[in-house]
Amino acid sequence: MSINPKPLERVREFEREQAMRLSAGERPLFHLTPLVGWMNDPNGFCFYQGQFHLFYQYHPFSRQWGPMHWGHAVSADLLHWTYMPCALAPDTDADAGGCFSGSAVPLPDGRLMLAYTGVQPAGTFRRETQAQCVAVGNGTDFEKSLLNPVIRHAHLPVGYSEFDFRDPKIWREEDGTFRMVVANRHAERQGAILLLSSRDGLDWEFRGELDASRGEYGKMWECPDFFPLGGKQVLIVSPQQMHAREEFHAGYGTVALIGRFDGKNCEFTRESVQPVDHGLTFYAPQTTLAPDGRRIMIGWMDSWETCKEAPRRHPWYAQMSVPRELFLENGRLCQRPVREIERLWQDTVRHDRVTVQEETELEGVRGRLMDLSVTLLPEGSACRRFTLRVAKNAEHYIQIRCDLARGELVFDRSRGGSLRDIAHTRHVRAEVREGKLTLRLLMDKESIELFINGGERVVTSLIPTPLSADGITFAADAPIRVSVEAHPLG
Ligand code: FRU
């Protein structure tokens, strides 16, 4: 295997130049953006040597997807990020076509191991192929294994693809064994998640297929994650080309398969399936376990369908979601923003049990940097429809309408400023429970993350609305009581 050290050095030099020219003020307050250029999936999310590390799919030289590198940032609180030098560049035979998504795991000797997909470029008669690679380092510099790719298509039983074989997520069991879930596209069962194990992270053995789409949930499953939570086992995947069904929208999605795992026989039994996020821009999430036991998830706050022609207003393109704490409630996977967000709360404004009907503003409730909680208290009210508008000015708004009778919420950014013919609305279940319906919106300039009823459903969306549109209004078709807590963020 030949390694050419120049590409990574060139990227790091380019990053140093750019870092001096770019201003922090233009970026979102607490959502990670790439240092420069393009970003997609979160990779290698882990806690290592006292801080969180987050790597990301990265093309530093343009704001469009291109030859994939791994960008890198670190944080103590998951909200303030410091850029680190680019971690991986496509510079070996095993990954000359790109270093695709993957994960990270600390080793017992104190080093950090990265597992990623090496793409091997197409030849005259061949399509590009995908295989799994590893690199080990000190948290800044990583050395790729001379054995790469350590998992090739030849490791797999017949029927699995060498073209769609990617996104390894690795972890270490208590007995020191390495395990990996990785995505493949099976000739018959389509999107499939494979489990492999290894004693040293280099020599891997195929252990079985955990689950597959079988035409139900899309054609290829990308970016798997697999972890225990609240007495169950959760398998998260990001399917391509889904049919709309039940709560799932068409196209790219995020799916949680919840069930039981028999670790000895490597068998996963699926018990329920749900979308992870119902929004317009959320994909390829990855989780890590924080030292305090929280399972934290972060996703790419964008979508392959809409990113291609999205405006490029900044020297960087794309951002990550807020990191979210995962928990199970009544068998559902639920999410809330990491509690560290409360450290960004500025002067809190409260309106307790105020009655609203005609479209109205509430004093002190305005802005595009805000953690806003709205609790609807419809008891004794004839109200059927409640409408919240944010990022509002004379021309624009983002609308969240709750149809209380149907138990449905419509998130609608069609008046948000985009003139593109793409999806702008999502319909989500949002029921009144024990006399209330709660909405929590995290707004960070060009994005909204909406947590419904304590995070039982989440809607994530970028919004194209000019930053000067910062009004927030409340309206209903009949008087209804609401309690509002607004925490401007800074
Ligand atoms: C998901 C994905 C991954 C792949 C990466 C390439 O968004 O398609 O499957 O590894 O992006 O950038």
Coordinates of C-alpha atoms in Angstrom, one line a residue, residues 61-444:
F61 CA -12.0 22.9 -1.1
S62 CA -15.6 23.6 -2.1
R63 CA -19.1 24.0 -0.7
Q64 CA -20.3 21.0 -2.6
W65 CA -19.8 17.3 -1.9
G66 CA -16.5 16.1 -3.3
P67 CA -13.6 13.8 -2.4
M68 CA -14.4 12.9 1.2
H69 CA -12.0 13.9 4.0
W70 CA -12.7 13.8 7.8
G71 CA -13.0 17.2 9.4
H72 CA -12.6 17.3 13.2
A73 CA -13.7 19.4 16.1
V74 CA -13.7 19.0 19.9
S75 CA -15.9 20.3 22.7
A76 CA -16.2 20.1 26.5
D77 CA -19.9 20.9 26.5
L78 CA -21.2 19.8 23.1
L79 CA -22.1 23.3 22.2
H80 CA -18.9 25.3 21.9
W81 CA -16.6 23.6 19.3
T82 CA -12.9 24.1 18.6
Y83 CA -11.6 23.1 15.2
M84 CA -8.9 20.5 15.0
P85 CA -6.8 19.9 11.9
C86 CA -8.3 17.7 9.2
A87 CA -8.0 14.1 10.4
L88 CA -8.2 12.0 7.2
A89 CA -7.6 12.7 3.5
P90 CA -8.1 10.2 0.7
D91 CA -4.4 9.5 0.2
T92 CA -3.9 5.7 0.0
D93 CA -4.8 3.0 -2.4
A94 CA -7.5 1.7 -0.1
D95 CA -9.3 5.1 0.1
A96 CA -8.3 7.0 -3.0
G97 CA -11.9 7.5 -3.9
G98 CA -12.8 9.0 -0.5
C99 CA -12.8 8.4 3.3
F100 CA -16.5 7.8 3.8
S101 CA -18.4 7.7 7.1
G102 CA -17.4 5.8 10.2
S103 CA -16.8 5.9 13.9
A104 CA -14.2 6.0 16.6
V105 CA -13.3 4.0 19.7
P106 CA -10.7 4.7 22.4
L107 CA -8.2 1.8 22.8
P108 CA -6.9 0.4 26.1
D109 CA -3.4 1.7 25.3
G110 CA -4.8 5.3 25.3
R111 CA -4.9 5.8 21.5
L112 CA -8.0 6.4 19.4
M113 CA -9.1 4.1 16.6
L114 CA -11.1 5.4 13.7
A115 CA -13.0 3.0 11.5
Y116 CA -14.2 4.3 8.1
T117 CA -15.2 3.3 4.6
G118 CA -12.4 3.4 2.0
V119 CA -13.8 4.0 -1.4
Q120 CA -11.7 2.5 -4.3
P121 CA -12.2 4.4 -7.5
A122 CA -13.8 3.0 -10.5
G123 CA -11.5 1.5 -13.2
T124 CA -12.3 1.3 -16.9
F125 CA -14.5 -1.7 -16.4
R126 CA -15.4 -1.4 -12.8
R127 CA -17.7 0.7 -10.6
E128 CA -16.1 2.2 -7.5
T129 CA -16.1 -0.3 -4.6
Q130 CA -16.3 0.2 -0.8
A131 CA -14.5 -1.6 2.0
Q132 CA -13.7 -0.9 5.7
C133 CA -10.5 0.7 6.9
V134 CA -9.0 1.7 10.2
A135 CA -6.6 4.4 11.4
V136 CA -5.1 4.8 14.9
G137 CA -3.7 8.0 16.5
N138 CA -3.4 10.4 19.4
G139 CA -6.6 12.3 18.8
T140 CA -5.1 14.7 16.3
D141 CA -2.9 12.7 14.0
F142 CA -3.9 9.3 12.7
E143 CA -2.0 6.6 11.0
K144 CA -3.8 4.4 8.5
S145 CA -3.3 0.7 8.9
L146 CA -1.0 -0.9 6.3
L147 CA -3.5 -3.8 6.2
N148 CA -6.3 -1.5 4.9
P149 CA -8.9 -2.3 3.9
V150 CA -9.3 -4.6 6.9
I151 CA -12.7 -5.7 5.8
R152 CA -13.3 -6.5 2.2
H153 CA -16.3 -7.7 0.3
A154 CA -14.6 -11.2 0.3
H155 CA -15.3 -11.3 4.1
L156 CA -19.0 -11.4 3.5
P157 CA -21.3 -14.3 2.5
V158 CA -22.7 -14.4 -1.0
G159 CA -25.4 -11.9 -1.9
Y160 CA -23.9 -8.8 -0.3
S161 CA -22.8 -5.8 -2.3
E162 CA -19.2 -4.6 -2.9
F163 CA -20.6 -1.3 -4.2
D164 CA -22.9 -0.4 -1.3
F165 CA -20.9 -1.5 1.8
R166 CA -20.2 1.3 4.2
D167 CA -20.4 3.4 7.4
P168 CA -18.9 1.1 10.1
K169 CA -19.9 1.9 13.7
I170 CA -17.5 0.2 16.2
W171 CA -17.4 -0.2 19.9
R172 CA -15.6 -2.4 22.5
E173 CA -17.4 -4.8 24.7
E174 CA -16.5 -5.2 28.3
D175 CA -14.4 -8.3 27.6
G176 CA -12.4 -6.2 25.1
T177 CA -13.9 -7.6 21.9
F178 CA -14.4 -5.1 19.1
R179 CA -17.8 -5.2 17.4
M180 CA -19.0 -3.4 14.3
V181 CA -22.3 -2.8 12.6
V182 CA -21.9 -1.8 9.0
A183 CA -24.4 -1.1 6.2
N184 CA -24.8 -3.2 3.0
R185 CA -27.3 -3.7 0.2
H186 CA -28.3 -7.3 -0.1
A187 CA -29.3 -8.6 -3.6
E188 CA -32.7 -9.6 -2.2
R189 CA -33.2 -8.2 1.2
Q190 CA -32.0 -4.7 0.2
G191 CA -30.7 -2.4 3.0
A192 CA -29.1 -4.7 5.6
I193 CA -27.1 -4.2 8.7
L194 CA -24.2 -6.7 9.3
L195 CA -22.5 -7.5 12.6
L196 CA -18.8 -8.3 12.7
S197 CA -16.4 -8.9 15.6
S198 CA -12.7 -8.8 16.1
R199 CA -10.1 -9.3 18.9
D200 CA -7.7 -6.5 17.7
G201 CA -9.7 -4.3 15.4
L202 CA -7.8 -5.5 12.4
D203 CA -8.8 -9.1 11.9
W204 CA -12.6 -9.2 11.5
E205 CA -15.1 -12.0 11.4
F206 CA -18.7 -11.8 10.0
R207 CA -21.2 -12.8 12.7
G208 CA -24.5 -12.2 11.1
E209 CA -27.2 -9.9 9.7
L210 CA -29.0 -8.0 12.4
D211 CA -32.0 -6.7 10.3
A212 CA -32.9 -5.8 6.7
S213 CA -35.3 -3.6 4.9
R214 CA -37.0 -6.3 2.8
G215 CA -38.7 -3.6 0.7
E216 CA -40.4 -2.1 3.8
Y217 CA -38.1 0.8 4.7
G218 CA -36.2 1.9 1.7
K219 CA -33.6 0.4 -0.6
M220 CA -30.2 1.0 1.0
W221 CA -29.7 1.6 4.7
E222 CA -26.8 4.1 5.5
C223 CA -25.0 5.0 8.7
P224 CA -26.1 2.4 11.2
D225 CA -25.8 2.7 15.0
F226 CA -26.6 0.0 17.6
F227 CA -26.8 0.5 21.3
P228 CA -28.7 -0.5 24.5
L229 CA -31.2 2.0 25.9
G230 CA -33.7 1.7 28.7
G231 CA -33.6 -2.1 28.8
K232 CA -34.0 -2.4 25.0
Q233 CA -31.6 -2.4 22.0
V234 CA -31.9 0.3 19.4
L235 CA -30.8 0.0 15.8
I236 CA -30.7 3.4 14.0
V237 CA -30.4 3.5 10.2
S238 CA -30.8 6.2 7.5
P239 CA -32.7 4.6 4.5
Q240 CA -32.6 5.9 1.0
Q241 CA -35.6 5.8 -1.3
M242 CA -38.4 5.1 1.2
H243 CA -42.0 4.8 0.3
A244 CA -44.2 7.1 2.4
R245 CA -46.0 4.9 4.9
E246 CA -47.5 5.3 8.4
E247 CA -45.4 8.1 9.9
F248 CA -42.6 7.9 7.4
H249 CA -42.2 10.5 4.6
A250 CA -41.0 9.5 1.1
G251 CA -37.3 9.7 0.2
Y252 CA -34.4 9.8 2.7
G253 CA -35.4 9.1 6.2
T254 CA -34.1 8.2 9.7
V255 CA -35.5 5.1 11.3
A256 CA -35.2 3.5 14.8
L257 CA -35.7 -0.2 15.0
I258 CA -36.3 -1.0 18.7
G259 CA -36.0 -4.6 20.0
R260 CA -34.0 -7.1 21.9
F261 CA -30.4 -8.3 21.2
D262 CA -29.1 -11.7 22.0
G263 CA -25.4 -10.9 22.1
K264 CA -24.3 -14.6 22.3
N265 CA -26.0 -15.6 19.1
C266 CA -25.8 -12.2 17.5
E267 CA -29.5 -12.0 16.9
F268 CA -31.6 -8.9 17.0
T269 CA -35.4 -9.2 17.3
R270 CA -37.2 -6.1 16.1
E271 CA -40.3 -5.1 18.2
S272 CA -41.2 -1.7 16.9
V273 CA -40.2 0.8 14.2
Q274 CA -40.4 4.6 14.2
P275 CA -38.9 7.7 12.5
V276 CA -36.1 9.2 14.5
D277 CA -36.9 12.7 13.2
H278 CA -39.9 13.9 11.2
G279 CA -38.2 17.1 9.8
L280 CA -37.1 18.3 6.5
T281 CA -33.4 18.3 7.2
F282 CA -32.1 15.6 9.4
Y283 CA -30.0 12.6 8.3
A284 CA -27.3 10.1 9.2
P285 CA -27.3 10.5 13.0
Q286 CA -24.7 9.0 15.2
T287 CA -24.6 8.4 19.0
T288 CA -22.0 8.2 21.7
L289 CA -22.1 7.4 25.4
A290 CA -21.2 10.3 27.6
P291 CA -19.1 9.6 30.7
D292 CA -22.2 10.3 32.8
G293 CA -24.2 7.6 31.1
R294 CA -26.2 9.7 28.7
R295 CA -26.7 8.3 25.2
I296 CA -26.2 11.4 23.0
M297 CA -27.1 11.6 19.3
I298 CA -26.1 14.2 16.7
G299 CA -27.2 14.3 13.1
W300 CA -26.5 16.1 9.8
M301 CA -29.0 18.9 9.8
D302 CA -29.5 18.7 6.1
S303 CA -30.9 16.4 3.4
W304 CA -29.6 15.0 0.1
E305 CA -32.7 16.0 -1.7
T306 CA -32.6 19.7 -0.8
C307 CA -28.9 20.5 -0.3
K308 CA -27.8 20.5 -3.9
E309 CA -29.1 23.9 -4.9
A310 CA -29.5 25.4 -1.4
P311 CA -28.0 28.9 -1.2
R312 CA -24.3 29.1 -0.3
R313 CA -24.3 32.2 1.9
H314 CA -21.2 31.5 3.9
P315 CA -17.7 30.2 3.1
W316 CA -18.9 26.9 4.7
Y317 CA -21.9 24.8 3.9
A318 CA -24.1 22.7 6.2
Q319 CA -24.4 22.2 9.9
M320 CA -25.0 19.5 12.5
S321 CA -28.1 19.2 14.7
V322 CA -28.0 20.1 18.4
P323 CA -26.7 17.1 20.3
R324 CA -29.7 15.3 21.9
E325 CA -30.1 13.1 24.9
L326 CA -31.9 9.9 23.9
F327 CA -34.4 8.0 26.2
L328 CA -37.2 5.5 25.9
E329 CA -40.7 6.3 27.0
N330 CA -43.6 4.0 26.5
G331 CA -41.5 2.1 24.1
R332 CA -40.7 5.1 21.9
L333 CA -37.3 6.6 21.3
C334 CA -37.5 10.2 22.6
Q335 CA -35.0 13.1 22.4
R336 CA -34.3 16.3 24.2
P337 CA -31.5 18.8 23.6
V338 CA -28.5 18.2 25.8
R339 CA -29.1 19.9 29.2
E340 CA -25.9 22.0 28.6
I341 CA -28.1 24.2 26.5
E342 CA -29.4 25.8 29.7
R343 CA -26.0 27.4 30.2
L344 CA -26.7 29.5 27.1
W345 CA -30.0 30.8 28.6
Q346 CA -30.0 34.6 28.9
D347 CA -32.8 36.6 30.7
T348 CA -35.9 34.4 30.8
V349 CA -39.3 35.8 29.8
R350 CA -42.4 34.0 31.2
H351 CA -46.1 34.4 30.3
D352 CA -48.1 32.2 32.5
R353 CA -51.6 30.9 31.3
V354 CA -52.3 33.9 29.0
T355 CA -55.3 33.7 26.8
V356 CA -54.7 34.1 23.1
Q357 CA -56.9 34.2 20.0
E358 CA -56.3 37.0 17.5
E359 CA -52.7 36.9 16.2
T360 CA -50.7 38.5 18.9
E361 CA -47.1 39.0 20.0
L362 CA -46.1 38.5 23.7
E363 CA -43.9 41.0 25.3
G364 CA -40.2 40.1 25.3
V365 CA -40.8 37.1 23.0
R366 CA -38.9 37.7 19.8
G367 CA -35.6 36.6 18.2
R368 CA -33.8 34.0 16.2
L369 CA -31.6 32.7 19.0
M370 CA -34.0 31.2 21.4
D371 CA -35.0 28.1 23.4
L372 CA -38.8 28.6 23.4
S373 CA -41.3 26.5 25.3
V374 CA -45.0 26.8 24.5
T375 CA -47.6 24.8 26.5
L376 CA -51.1 24.7 25.1
L377 CA -53.8 24.2 27.8
P378 CA -56.9 23.6 25.8
E379 CA -59.1 22.5 28.7
G380 CA -62.5 24.2 28.6
S381 CA -61.7 25.9 25.3
A382 CA -63.4 25.5 21.9
C383 CA -60.1 25.9 20.2
R384 CA -59.4 23.5 17.4
R385 CA -56.5 25.2 15.7
F386 CA -53.6 26.9 17.2
T387 CA -51.0 28.7 15.1
L388 CA -47.5 29.7 16.1
R389 CA -45.4 31.8 13.7
V390 CA -41.7 32.4 14.1
A391 CA -39.0 34.0 12.1
K392 CA -41.7 36.4 11.0
N393 CA -41.7 39.8 9.3
A394 CA -44.1 41.5 6.9
E395 CA -43.1 39.0 4.2
H396 CA -42.0 35.8 5.8
Y397 CA -42.8 33.4 8.5
I398 CA -42.4 29.8 9.5
Q399 CA -45.7 28.3 10.7
I400 CA -46.4 25.6 13.2
R401 CA -50.1 24.8 13.2
C402 CA -51.6 22.4 15.8
D403 CA -54.9 20.8 14.8
L404 CA -56.0 19.9 18.3
A405 CA -59.1 17.9 17.1
R406 CA -57.0 15.7 14.9
G407 CA -54.0 15.5 17.1
E408 CA -51.8 16.6 14.2
L409 CA -49.1 19.3 13.8
V410 CA -48.1 20.8 10.5
F411 CA -44.6 22.3 10.2
D412 CA -44.6 24.7 7.3
R413 CA -41.7 26.7 5.9
S414 CA -43.3 27.4 2.5
R415 CA -43.4 31.2 3.4
G416 CA -39.9 31.1 4.9
G417 CA -38.2 32.6 1.9
S418 CA -37.3 29.8 -0.4
L419 CA -38.6 29.9 -4.0
R420 CA -37.6 26.4 -4.7
D421 CA -40.0 23.6 -5.6
I422 CA -39.0 21.2 -2.8
A423 CA -40.8 19.8 0.3
H424 CA -41.6 22.6 2.7
T425 CA -44.1 20.9 5.0
R426 CA -44.3 17.9 7.3
H427 CA -47.3 16.5 9.1
V428 CA -46.6 15.0 12.5
R429 CA -48.8 13.5 15.3
A430 CA -49.1 15.9 18.2
E431 CA -51.7 14.9 20.8
V432 CA -53.1 16.7 23.8
R433 CA -52.2 14.6 26.8
E434 CA -53.3 15.1 30.4
G435 CA -54.7 18.5 29.3
K436 CA -51.7 19.8 27.5
L437 CA -49.6 19.9 24.4
T438 CA -46.0 21.1 24.7
L439 CA -43.8 22.5 21.9
R440 CA -40.1 23.3 22.5
L441 CA -38.3 25.1 19.7
L442 CA -34.6 25.6 19.5
M443 CA -33.9 28.4 17.1
D444 CA -30.3 29.1 16.1

